[in-house]
mmCIF file of N, CA and C in Angstrom:
data_model
loop_
_atom_site.group_PDB
_atom_site.id
_atom_site.type_symbol
_atom_site.label_atom_id
_atom_site.label_comp_id
_atom_site.label_asym_id
_atom_site.label_seq_id
_atom_site.Cartn_x
_atom_site.Cartn_y
_atom_site.Cartn_z
ATOM 1 N N UNK J 91 7.920 11.661 21.002
ATOM 2 C CA UNK J 91 8.404 10.964 19.798
ATOM 3 C C UNK J 91 9.626 10.203 19.947
ATOM 4 N N UNK J 92 9.765 9.083 19.516
ATOM 5 C CA UNK J 92 10.914 8.296 19.557
ATOM 6 C C UNK J 92 11.914 8.766 18.472
ATOM 7 N N UNK J 93 13.200 8.629 18.894
ATOM 8 C CA UNK J 93 14.178 8.968 17.918
ATOM 9 C C UNK J 93 14.450 7.759 16.971
ATOM 10 N N UNK J 94 14.303 7.930 15.641
ATOM 11 C CA UNK J 94 14.483 6.701 14.729
ATOM 12 C C UNK J 94 15.767 6.698 14.035
ATOM 13 N N UNK J 95 16.464 7.912 13.930
ATOM 14 C CA UNK J 95 17.765 7.863 13.303
ATOM 15 C C UNK J 95 18.508 9.254 13.525
ATOM 16 N N UNK J 96 19.707 9.373 13.100
ATOM 17 C CA UNK J 96 20.399 10.558 13.354
ATOM 18 C C UNK J 96 20.978 11.001 11.938
ATOM 19 N N UNK J 97 20.788 12.234 11.643
ATOM 20 C CA UNK J 97 21.234 12.750 10.417
ATOM 21 C C UNK J 97 22.076 13.922 10.812
ATOM 22 N N UNK J 98 23.388 13.846 10.329
ATOM 23 C CA UNK J 98 24.328 14.938 10.504
ATOM 24 C C UNK J 98 24.290 15.443 12.000
ATOM 25 N N UNK J 99 24.227 14.353 13.007
ATOM 26 C CA UNK J 99 24.259 14.764 14.411
ATOM 27 C C UNK J 99 23.057 15.182 14.868
ATOM 28 N N UNK J 100 21.942 15.289 14.250
ATOM 29 C CA UNK J 100 20.575 15.674 14.591
ATOM 30 C C UNK J 100 19.624 14.636 14.748
ATOM 31 N N UNK J 101 18.887 14.462 15.833
ATOM 32 C CA UNK J 101 18.055 13.354 15.913
ATOM 33 C C UNK J 101 16.859 13.506 14.932
ATOM 34 N N UNK J 102 16.377 12.301 14.361
ATOM 35 C CA UNK J 102 15.101 12.373 13.561
ATOM 36 C C UNK J 102 14.185 11.520 14.366
ATOM 37 N N UNK J 103 13.025 12.198 14.682
ATOM 38 C CA UNK J 103 12.063 11.594 15.404
ATOM 39 C C UNK J 103 10.925 10.944 14.559
ATOM 40 N N UNK J 104 10.386 9.920 15.075
ATOM 41 C CA UNK J 104 9.277 9.364 14.302
ATOM 42 C C UNK J 104 8.056 10.241 14.446
ATOM 43 N N UNK J 105 7.177 10.311 13.352
ATOM 44 C CA UNK J 105 6.001 11.245 13.453
ATOM 45 C C UNK J 105 5.037 10.504 14.587
ATOM 46 N N UNK J 106 4.171 11.334 15.124
ATOM 47 C CA UNK J 106 3.186 10.741 15.942
ATOM 48 C C UNK J 106 2.191 9.760 15.261
ATOM 49 N N UNK J 107 1.754 8.789 16.026
ATOM 50 C CA UNK J 107 0.825 7.859 15.440
ATOM 51 C C UNK J 107 -0.424 8.569 14.990
ATOM 52 N N UNK J 108 -1.122 7.997 14.029
ATOM 53 C CA UNK J 108 -2.369 8.540 13.414
ATOM 54 C C UNK J 108 -3.450 8.122 14.466
ATOM 55 N N UNK J 109 -4.468 8.729 14.537
ATOM 56 C CA UNK J 109 -5.516 8.360 15.408
ATOM 57 C C UNK J 109 -5.921 6.983 15.263
ATOM 58 N N UNK J 110 -5.748 6.242 16.407
ATOM 59 C CA UNK J 110 -6.140 4.738 16.525
ATOM 60 C C UNK J 110 -4.891 3.858 16.143
ATOM 61 N N UNK J 111 -3.898 4.466 15.723
ATOM 62 C CA UNK J 111 -2.620 3.791 15.254
ATOM 63 C C UNK J 111 -1.558 3.698 16.399
ATOM 64 N N UNK J 112 -1.983 3.688 17.604
ATOM 65 C CA UNK J 112 -1.031 3.743 18.794
ATOM 66 C C UNK J 112 -0.716 2.255 19.210
ATOM 67 N N UNK J 113 -0.376 1.362 18.214
ATOM 68 C CA UNK J 113 0.065 0.170 18.546
ATOM 69 C C UNK J 113 1.044 -0.262 17.428
ATOM 70 N N UNK J 114 2.043 -1.071 17.829
ATOM 71 C CA UNK J 114 2.977 -1.435 16.741
ATOM 72 C C UNK J 114 2.428 -2.264 15.598
ATOM 73 N N UNK J 115 2.788 -2.100 14.463
ATOM 74 C CA UNK J 115 2.312 -2.811 13.214
ATOM 75 C C UNK J 115 2.417 -4.332 13.469
ATOM 76 N N UNK J 116 3.469 -4.702 14.088
ATOM 77 C CA UNK J 116 3.638 -6.183 14.402
ATOM 78 C C UNK J 116 2.575 -6.690 15.323
ATOM 79 N N UNK J 117 1.770 -5.989 16.040
ATOM 80 C CA UNK J 117 0.718 -6.331 16.871
ATOM 81 C C UNK J 117 -0.678 -6.273 16.090
ATOM 82 N N UNK J 118 -0.647 -6.065 14.783
ATOM 83 C CA UNK J 118 -1.924 -6.020 14.066
ATOM 84 C C UNK J 118 -2.703 -7.204 14.282
ATOM 85 N N UNK J 119 -2.099 -8.559 13.995
ATOM 86 C CA UNK J 119 -2.783 -9.734 14.014
ATOM 87 C C UNK J 119 -3.377 -9.929 15.547
ATOM 88 N N UNK J 120 -2.616 -9.498 16.504
ATOM 89 C CA UNK J 120 -3.144 -9.641 17.985
ATOM 90 C C UNK J 120 -4.248 -8.747 18.120
ATOM 91 N N UNK J 121 -4.254 -7.548 17.442
ATOM 92 C CA UNK J 121 -5.470 -6.605 17.578
ATOM 93 C C UNK J 121 -6.702 -7.085 17.026
ATOM 94 N N UNK J 122 -6.445 -7.713 15.933
ATOM 95 C CA UNK J 122 -7.568 -8.445 15.083
ATOM 96 C C UNK J 122 -8.052 -9.546 15.947
ATOM 97 N N UNK J 123 -7.342 -10.400 16.641
ATOM 98 C CA UNK J 123 -7.658 -11.496 17.466
ATOM 99 C C UNK J 123 -8.442 -10.910 18.635
ATOM 100 N N UNK J 124 -7.879 -9.977 19.315
ATOM 101 C CA UNK J 124 -8.586 -9.287 20.454
ATOM 102 C C UNK J 124 -9.977 -8.812 20.100
ATOM 103 N N UNK J 125 -9.986 -8.123 18.833
ATOM 104 C CA UNK J 125 -11.327 -7.620 18.549
ATOM 105 C C UNK J 125 -12.259 -8.740 18.157
ATOM 106 N N UNK J 126 -11.864 -9.873 17.717
ATOM 107 C CA UNK J 126 -12.799 -10.964 17.379
ATOM 108 C C UNK J 126 -13.237 -11.633 18.697
ATOM 109 N N UNK J 127 -12.322 -11.590 19.740
ATOM 110 C CA UNK J 127 -12.776 -12.150 21.041
ATOM 111 C C UNK J 127 -13.787 -11.234 21.700
ATOM 112 N N UNK J 128 -13.532 -9.906 21.621
ATOM 113 C CA UNK J 128 -14.551 -9.020 22.132
ATOM 114 C C UNK J 128 -15.850 -8.951 21.414
ATOM 115 N N UNK J 129 -15.830 -8.881 20.088
ATOM 116 C CA UNK J 129 -17.012 -8.836 19.312
ATOM 117 C C UNK J 129 -17.172 -10.022 18.435
ATOM 118 N N UNK J 130 -17.561 -11.087 19.046
ATOM 119 C CA UNK J 130 -17.492 -12.461 18.394
ATOM 120 C C UNK J 130 -18.302 -12.559 17.057
ATOM 121 N N UNK J 131 -19.167 -11.630 16.865
ATOM 122 C CA UNK J 131 -20.027 -11.708 15.727
ATOM 123 C C UNK J 131 -19.234 -11.196 14.440
ATOM 124 N N UNK J 132 -18.019 -10.678 14.616
ATOM 125 C CA UNK J 132 -17.307 -10.290 13.582
ATOM 126 C C UNK J 132 -16.524 -11.299 12.721
ATOM 127 N N UNK J 133 -16.538 -11.393 11.493
ATOM 128 C CA UNK J 133 -15.782 -12.325 10.746
ATOM 129 C C UNK J 133 -14.303 -11.862 10.809
ATOM 130 N N UNK J 134 -13.349 -12.766 10.400
ATOM 131 C CA UNK J 134 -11.954 -12.358 10.224
ATOM 132 C C UNK J 134 -11.758 -11.238 9.444
ATOM 133 N N UNK J 135 -12.349 -11.313 8.083
ATOM 134 C CA UNK J 135 -12.097 -10.069 7.161
ATOM 135 C C UNK J 135 -12.759 -8.749 7.707
ATOM 136 N N UNK J 136 -13.880 -8.880 8.402
ATOM 137 C CA UNK J 136 -14.412 -7.719 9.000
ATOM 138 C C UNK J 136 -13.622 -7.090 10.011
ATOM 139 N N UNK J 137 -13.208 -7.981 11.114
ATOM 140 C CA UNK J 137 -12.273 -7.422 12.003
ATOM 141 C C UNK J 137 -11.010 -6.861 11.436
ATOM 142 N N UNK J 138 -10.433 -7.428 10.402
ATOM 143 C CA UNK J 138 -9.285 -6.935 9.755
ATOM 144 C C UNK J 138 -9.477 -5.554 9.211
ATOM 145 N N UNK J 139 -10.615 -5.361 8.409
ATOM 146 C CA UNK J 139 -10.793 -4.049 7.877
ATOM 147 C C UNK J 139 -11.212 -3.095 8.975
ATOM 148 N N UNK J 140 -11.866 -3.378 9.965
ATOM 149 C CA UNK J 140 -12.171 -2.380 11.153
ATOM 150 C C UNK J 140 -10.800 -2.029 11.885
ATOM 151 N N UNK J 141 -10.006 -3.017 12.188
ATOM 152 C CA UNK J 141 -8.807 -2.743 12.895
ATOM 153 C C UNK J 141 -7.950 -1.923 12.061
ATOM 154 N N UNK J 142 -7.863 -2.225 10.705
ATOM 155 C CA UNK J 142 -7.054 -1.444 9.808
ATOM 156 C C UNK J 142 -7.470 0.084 9.664
ATOM 157 N N UNK J 143 -8.720 0.148 9.750
ATOM 158 C CA UNK J 143 -9.312 1.506 9.554
ATOM 159 C C UNK J 143 -9.343 2.318 10.886
ATOM 160 N N UNK J 144 -9.690 1.674 11.908
ATOM 161 C CA UNK J 144 -9.835 2.392 13.339
ATOM 162 C C UNK J 144 -8.924 2.126 14.380
ATOM 163 N N UNK J 145 -8.208 1.045 14.238
ATOM 164 C CA UNK J 145 -7.247 0.741 15.272
ATOM 165 C C UNK J 145 -7.740 0.693 16.775
ATOM 166 N N UNK J 146 -7.128 1.279 17.640
ATOM 167 C CA UNK J 146 -7.480 1.396 18.970
ATOM 168 C C UNK J 146 -8.833 2.222 19.248
ATOM 169 N N UNK J 147 -9.384 2.907 18.227
ATOM 170 C CA UNK J 147 -10.402 3.607 18.419
ATOM 171 C C UNK J 147 -11.814 2.756 18.047
ATOM 172 N N UNK J 148 -11.705 1.511 17.725
ATOM 173 C CA UNK J 148 -12.738 0.648 17.434
ATOM 174 C C UNK J 148 -13.699 0.514 18.420
ATOM 175 N N UNK J 149 -13.265 0.561 19.716
ATOM 176 C CA UNK J 149 -14.202 0.328 20.952
ATOM 177 C C UNK J 149 -15.044 1.527 20.873
ATOM 178 N N UNK J 150 -14.742 2.748 20.489
ATOM 179 C CA UNK J 150 -15.638 3.816 20.558
ATOM 180 C C UNK J 150 -16.753 3.751 19.527
ATOM 181 N N UNK J 151 -16.431 2.969 18.385
ATOM 182 C CA UNK J 151 -17.474 2.717 17.450
ATOM 183 C C UNK J 151 -18.345 1.507 17.744
ATOM 184 N N UNK J 152 -17.768 0.390 18.152
ATOM 185 C CA UNK J 152 -18.575 -0.777 18.393
ATOM 186 C C UNK J 152 -19.117 -0.843 19.808
ATOM 187 N N UNK J 153 -18.583 -0.171 20.735
ATOM 188 C CA UNK J 153 -19.211 -0.174 22.120
ATOM 189 C C UNK J 153 -19.374 -1.417 22.665
ATOM 190 N N UNK J 154 -20.634 -1.641 23.198
ATOM 191 C CA UNK J 154 -21.007 -2.896 23.804
ATOM 192 C C UNK J 154 -21.818 -3.806 22.977
ATOM 193 N N UNK J 155 -21.679 -3.626 21.664
ATOM 194 C CA UNK J 155 -22.514 -4.408 20.811
ATOM 195 C C UNK J 155 -22.117 -5.921 20.967
ATOM 196 N N UNK J 156 -23.309 -6.622 20.930
ATOM 197 C CA UNK J 156 -23.170 -8.207 21.138
ATOM 198 C C UNK J 156 -23.468 -8.941 19.904
ATOM 199 N N UNK J 157 -24.094 -8.130 18.894
ATOM 200 C CA UNK J 157 -24.460 -8.780 17.585
ATOM 201 C C UNK J 157 -24.394 -7.767 16.425
ATOM 202 N N UNK J 158 -24.384 -8.319 15.302
ATOM 203 C CA UNK J 158 -24.367 -7.392 14.126
ATOM 204 C C UNK J 158 -25.545 -6.554 14.149
ATOM 205 N N UNK J 159 -26.745 -7.078 14.626
ATOM 206 C CA UNK J 159 -28.047 -6.155 14.748
ATOM 207 C C UNK J 159 -27.777 -4.985 15.544
ATOM 208 N N UNK J 160 -26.986 -5.134 16.631
ATOM 209 C CA UNK J 160 -26.734 -4.012 17.566
ATOM 210 C C UNK J 160 -26.050 -2.751 16.828
ATOM 211 N N UNK J 161 -25.447 -3.120 15.697
ATOM 212 C CA UNK J 161 -24.721 -1.980 14.984
ATOM 213 C C UNK J 161 -25.573 -1.164 14.012
ATOM 214 N N UNK J 162 -26.889 -1.553 13.997
ATOM 215 C CA UNK J 162 -27.850 -0.855 13.296
ATOM 216 C C UNK J 162 -27.872 -1.404 11.758
ATOM 217 N N UNK J 163 -28.637 -0.639 10.972
ATOM 218 C CA UNK J 163 -28.889 -1.166 9.597
ATOM 219 C C UNK J 163 -27.620 -1.334 8.896
ATOM 220 N N UNK J 164 -27.473 -2.290 7.957
ATOM 221 C CA UNK J 164 -26.303 -2.511 7.193
ATOM 222 C C UNK J 164 -26.623 -1.826 5.729
ATOM 223 N N UNK J 165 -25.380 -1.323 5.252
ATOM 224 C CA UNK J 165 -25.498 -0.698 3.991
ATOM 225 C C UNK J 165 -24.380 -1.433 3.089
ATOM 226 N N UNK J 166 -24.894 -2.609 2.417
ATOM 227 C CA UNK J 166 -24.064 -3.407 1.705
ATOM 228 C C UNK J 166 -23.511 -4.441 2.734
ATOM 229 N N UNK J 167 -22.627 -5.333 2.352
ATOM 230 C CA UNK J 167 -22.108 -6.344 3.102
ATOM 231 C C UNK J 167 -21.139 -5.890 4.289
ATOM 232 N N UNK J 168 -20.608 -4.758 4.257
ATOM 233 C CA UNK J 168 -19.665 -4.354 5.203
ATOM 234 C C UNK J 168 -19.867 -3.049 6.096
ATOM 235 N N UNK J 169 -20.663 -2.160 5.550
ATOM 236 C CA UNK J 169 -20.817 -1.001 6.350
ATOM 237 C C UNK J 169 -22.116 -0.941 7.193
ATOM 238 N N UNK J 170 -21.941 -0.496 8.406
ATOM 239 C CA UNK J 170 -23.107 -0.567 9.325
ATOM 240 C C UNK J 170 -23.471 0.959 9.798
ATOM 241 N N UNK J 171 -24.614 1.179 10.274
ATOM 242 C CA UNK J 171 -25.019 2.429 10.872
ATOM 243 C C UNK J 171 -24.033 2.885 11.966
ATOM 244 N N UNK J 172 -23.568 1.973 12.857
ATOM 245 C CA UNK J 172 -22.581 2.307 13.833
ATOM 246 C C UNK J 172 -21.398 2.928 13.221
ATOM 247 N N UNK J 173 -20.822 2.474 12.225
ATOM 248 C CA UNK J 173 -19.688 2.902 11.630
ATOM 249 C C UNK J 173 -19.997 4.316 10.956
ATOM 250 N N UNK J 174 -21.060 4.478 10.349
ATOM 251 C CA UNK J 174 -21.422 5.750 9.727
ATOM 252 C C UNK J 174 -21.667 6.752 10.701
ATOM 253 N N UNK J 175 -22.187 6.427 11.842
ATOM 254 C CA UNK J 175 -22.508 7.459 12.931
ATOM 255 C C UNK J 175 -21.130 7.877 13.525
ATOM 256 N N UNK J 176 -20.171 6.855 13.655
ATOM 257 C CA UNK J 176 -19.007 7.270 14.143
ATOM 258 C C UNK J 176 -18.257 8.171 13.177
ATOM 259 N N UNK J 177 -18.198 7.887 12.067
ATOM 260 C CA UNK J 177 -17.534 8.784 11.037
ATOM 261 C C UNK J 177 -18.134 10.129 10.876
ATOM 262 N N UNK J 178 -19.588 10.247 11.093
ATOM 263 C CA UNK J 178 -20.148 11.542 10.981
ATOM 264 C C UNK J 178 -19.760 12.357 12.374
ATOM 265 N N UNK J 179 -19.701 11.660 13.433
ATOM 266 C CA UNK J 179 -19.373 12.250 14.763
ATOM 267 C C UNK J 179 -17.860 12.675 14.861
ATOM 268 N N UNK J 180 -16.988 11.840 14.414
ATOM 269 C CA UNK J 180 -15.636 11.998 14.763
ATOM 270 C C UNK J 180 -14.717 12.379 13.572
ATOM 271 N N UNK J 181 -15.101 12.084 12.338
ATOM 272 C CA UNK J 181 -14.308 12.230 11.234
ATOM 273 C C UNK J 181 -14.905 13.063 10.069
ATOM 274 N N UNK J 182 -15.894 13.876 10.443
ATOM 275 C CA UNK J 182 -16.494 15.028 9.618
ATOM 276 C C UNK J 182 -17.084 14.412 8.403
ATOM 277 N N UNK J 183 -17.567 13.235 8.375
ATOM 278 C CA UNK J 183 -18.263 12.634 7.192
ATOM 279 C C UNK J 183 -19.644 13.430 7.285
ATOM 280 N N UNK J 184 -19.973 14.034 6.117
ATOM 281 C CA UNK J 184 -21.247 14.594 5.924
ATOM 282 C C UNK J 184 -22.015 14.027 4.873
ATOM 283 N N UNK J 185 -21.462 13.500 3.890
ATOM 284 C CA UNK J 185 -22.126 12.955 2.641
ATOM 285 C C UNK J 185 -21.611 11.536 2.465
ATOM 286 N N UNK J 186 -22.446 10.777 1.699
ATOM 287 C CA UNK J 186 -22.037 9.411 1.402
ATOM 288 C C UNK J 186 -20.792 9.267 0.703
ATOM 289 N N UNK J 187 -20.364 10.230 -0.131
ATOM 290 C CA UNK J 187 -19.032 10.091 -0.751
ATOM 291 C C UNK J 187 -17.834 10.286 0.233
ATOM 292 N N UNK J 188 -18.114 10.940 1.361
ATOM 293 C CA UNK J 188 -17.128 11.017 2.447
ATOM 294 C C UNK J 188 -16.801 9.558 3.074
ATOM 295 N N UNK J 189 -17.816 8.959 3.230
ATOM 296 C CA UNK J 189 -17.799 7.554 3.845
ATOM 297 C C UNK J 189 -17.128 6.672 2.796
ATOM 298 N N UNK J 190 -17.732 6.563 1.561
ATOM 299 C CA UNK J 190 -17.481 5.547 0.548
ATOM 300 C C UNK J 190 -16.175 5.700 -0.168
ATOM 301 N N UNK J 191 -15.634 7.044 -0.158
ATOM 302 C CA UNK J 191 -14.468 7.190 -0.914
ATOM 303 C C UNK J 191 -13.349 7.916 -0.257
ATOM 304 N N UNK J 192 -13.673 8.915 0.604
ATOM 305 C CA UNK J 192 -12.662 9.577 1.240
ATOM 306 C C UNK J 192 -12.211 8.732 2.450
ATOM 307 N N UNK J 193 -13.026 8.241 3.305
ATOM 308 C CA UNK J 193 -12.518 7.453 4.500
ATOM 309 C C UNK J 193 -12.368 6.049 4.218
ATOM 310 N N UNK J 194 -12.970 5.452 3.109
ATOM 311 C CA UNK J 194 -12.708 4.088 2.813
ATOM 312 C C UNK J 194 -12.911 4.009 1.229
ATOM 313 N N UNK J 195 -12.842 2.779 0.866
ATOM 314 C CA UNK J 195 -13.011 2.697 -0.555
ATOM 315 C C UNK J 195 -14.063 1.632 -0.790
ATOM 316 N N UNK J 196 -15.101 1.604 0.170
ATOM 317 C CA UNK J 196 -16.278 0.776 0.082
ATOM 318 C C UNK J 196 -17.118 0.957 -1.073
ATOM 319 N N UNK J 197 -17.049 2.172 -1.639
ATOM 320 C CA UNK J 197 -17.738 2.542 -2.874
ATOM 321 C C UNK J 197 -17.464 1.591 -4.055
ATOM 322 N N UNK J 198 -16.317 1.086 -4.026
ATOM 323 C CA UNK J 198 -15.912 0.128 -5.064
ATOM 324 C C UNK J 198 -16.961 -0.994 -5.195
ATOM 325 N N UNK J 199 -17.368 -1.498 -4.118
ATOM 326 C CA UNK J 199 -18.172 -2.775 -4.136
ATOM 327 C C UNK J 199 -19.609 -2.534 -3.582
ATOM 328 N N UNK J 200 -19.972 -1.358 -3.257
ATOM 329 C CA UNK J 200 -21.261 -1.053 -2.780
ATOM 330 C C UNK J 200 -22.337 -1.048 -3.866
ATOM 331 N N UNK J 201 -23.410 -1.804 -3.870
ATOM 332 C CA UNK J 201 -24.411 -1.727 -4.899
ATOM 333 C C UNK J 201 -25.219 -0.399 -4.728
ATOM 334 N N UNK J 202 -25.760 0.109 -5.834
ATOM 335 C CA UNK J 202 -26.500 1.338 -6.026
ATOM 336 C C UNK J 202 -27.479 1.658 -4.992
ATOM 337 N N UNK J 203 -28.324 0.457 -4.642
ATOM 338 C CA UNK J 203 -29.431 0.587 -3.677
ATOM 339 C C UNK J 203 -28.845 0.681 -2.253
ATOM 340 N N UNK J 204 -27.726 0.206 -1.976
ATOM 341 C CA UNK J 204 -27.065 0.443 -0.668
ATOM 342 C C UNK J 204 -26.561 1.975 -0.584
ATOM 343 N N UNK J 205 -26.147 2.406 -1.621
ATOM 344 C CA UNK J 205 -25.601 3.702 -1.557
ATOM 345 C C UNK J 205 -26.871 4.793 -1.327
ATOM 346 N N UNK J 206 -27.942 4.424 -1.935
ATOM 347 C CA UNK J 206 -29.170 5.313 -1.765
ATOM 348 C C UNK J 206 -29.707 5.170 -0.436
ATOM 349 N N UNK J 207 -29.628 3.875 0.200
ATOM 350 C CA UNK J 207 -30.090 3.820 1.636
ATOM 351 C C UNK J 207 -29.078 4.612 2.569
ATOM 352 N N UNK J 208 -27.866 4.449 2.204
ATOM 353 C CA UNK J 208 -26.839 5.283 3.039
ATOM 354 C C UNK J 208 -27.065 6.725 2.971
ATOM 355 N N UNK J 209 -27.394 7.302 1.723
ATOM 356 C CA UNK J 209 -27.659 8.664 1.657
ATOM 357 C C UNK J 209 -28.906 9.041 2.394
ATOM 358 N N UNK J 210 -29.972 8.219 2.416
ATOM 359 C CA UNK J 210 -31.153 8.601 3.161
ATOM 360 C C UNK J 210 -30.841 8.490 4.685
ATOM 361 N N UNK J 211 -30.037 7.602 5.136
ATOM 362 C CA UNK J 211 -29.635 7.528 6.453
ATOM 363 C C UNK J 211 -28.893 8.747 7.036
ATOM 364 N N UNK J 212 -27.931 9.130 6.210
ATOM 365 C CA UNK J 212 -27.151 10.269 6.412
ATOM 366 C C UNK J 212 -27.836 11.664 6.395
ATOM 367 N N UNK J 213 -28.985 11.607 5.717
ATOM 368 C CA UNK J 213 -29.823 12.959 5.525
ATOM 369 C C UNK J 213 -30.640 13.209 6.894
ATOM 370 N N UNK J 214 -30.792 12.114 7.738
ATOM 371 C CA UNK J 214 -31.527 12.404 8.929
ATOM 372 C C UNK J 214 -30.603 12.644 10.005
ATOM 373 N N UNK J 215 -30.823 13.634 10.736
ATOM 374 C CA UNK J 215 -29.841 14.091 11.890
ATOM 375 C C UNK J 215 -30.000 12.935 12.954
ATOM 376 N N UNK J 216 -28.819 12.747 13.495
ATOM 377 C CA UNK J 216 -28.849 11.614 14.600
ATOM 378 C C UNK J 216 -29.790 12.023 15.759
#
């Protein structure tokens, strides 16, 4: 950890980066640009949301996808099966509320029928 200050002669170290947050905040726009170059089917807002949520772990979720269809079914305008599978495998999401409220706030805009489809998807083991 890097020393960020000294208090009463003792070094104060920066906390470790959160998972996926292993790049400087000033590089966020570069990360979004790199994401859009690799996964050209993502819009600017989609890339911003995904980089903001997953950072350098985004490749583990999107893999070699070449189109939005490669990410599986969509649940509303933003959430895809690939993201849900990643959350279930790596972030202990077990129920739709884990995805829609704990790990994101996509529940604010997701229509009820998309929530139902998400629940049905998550109920089937991968």
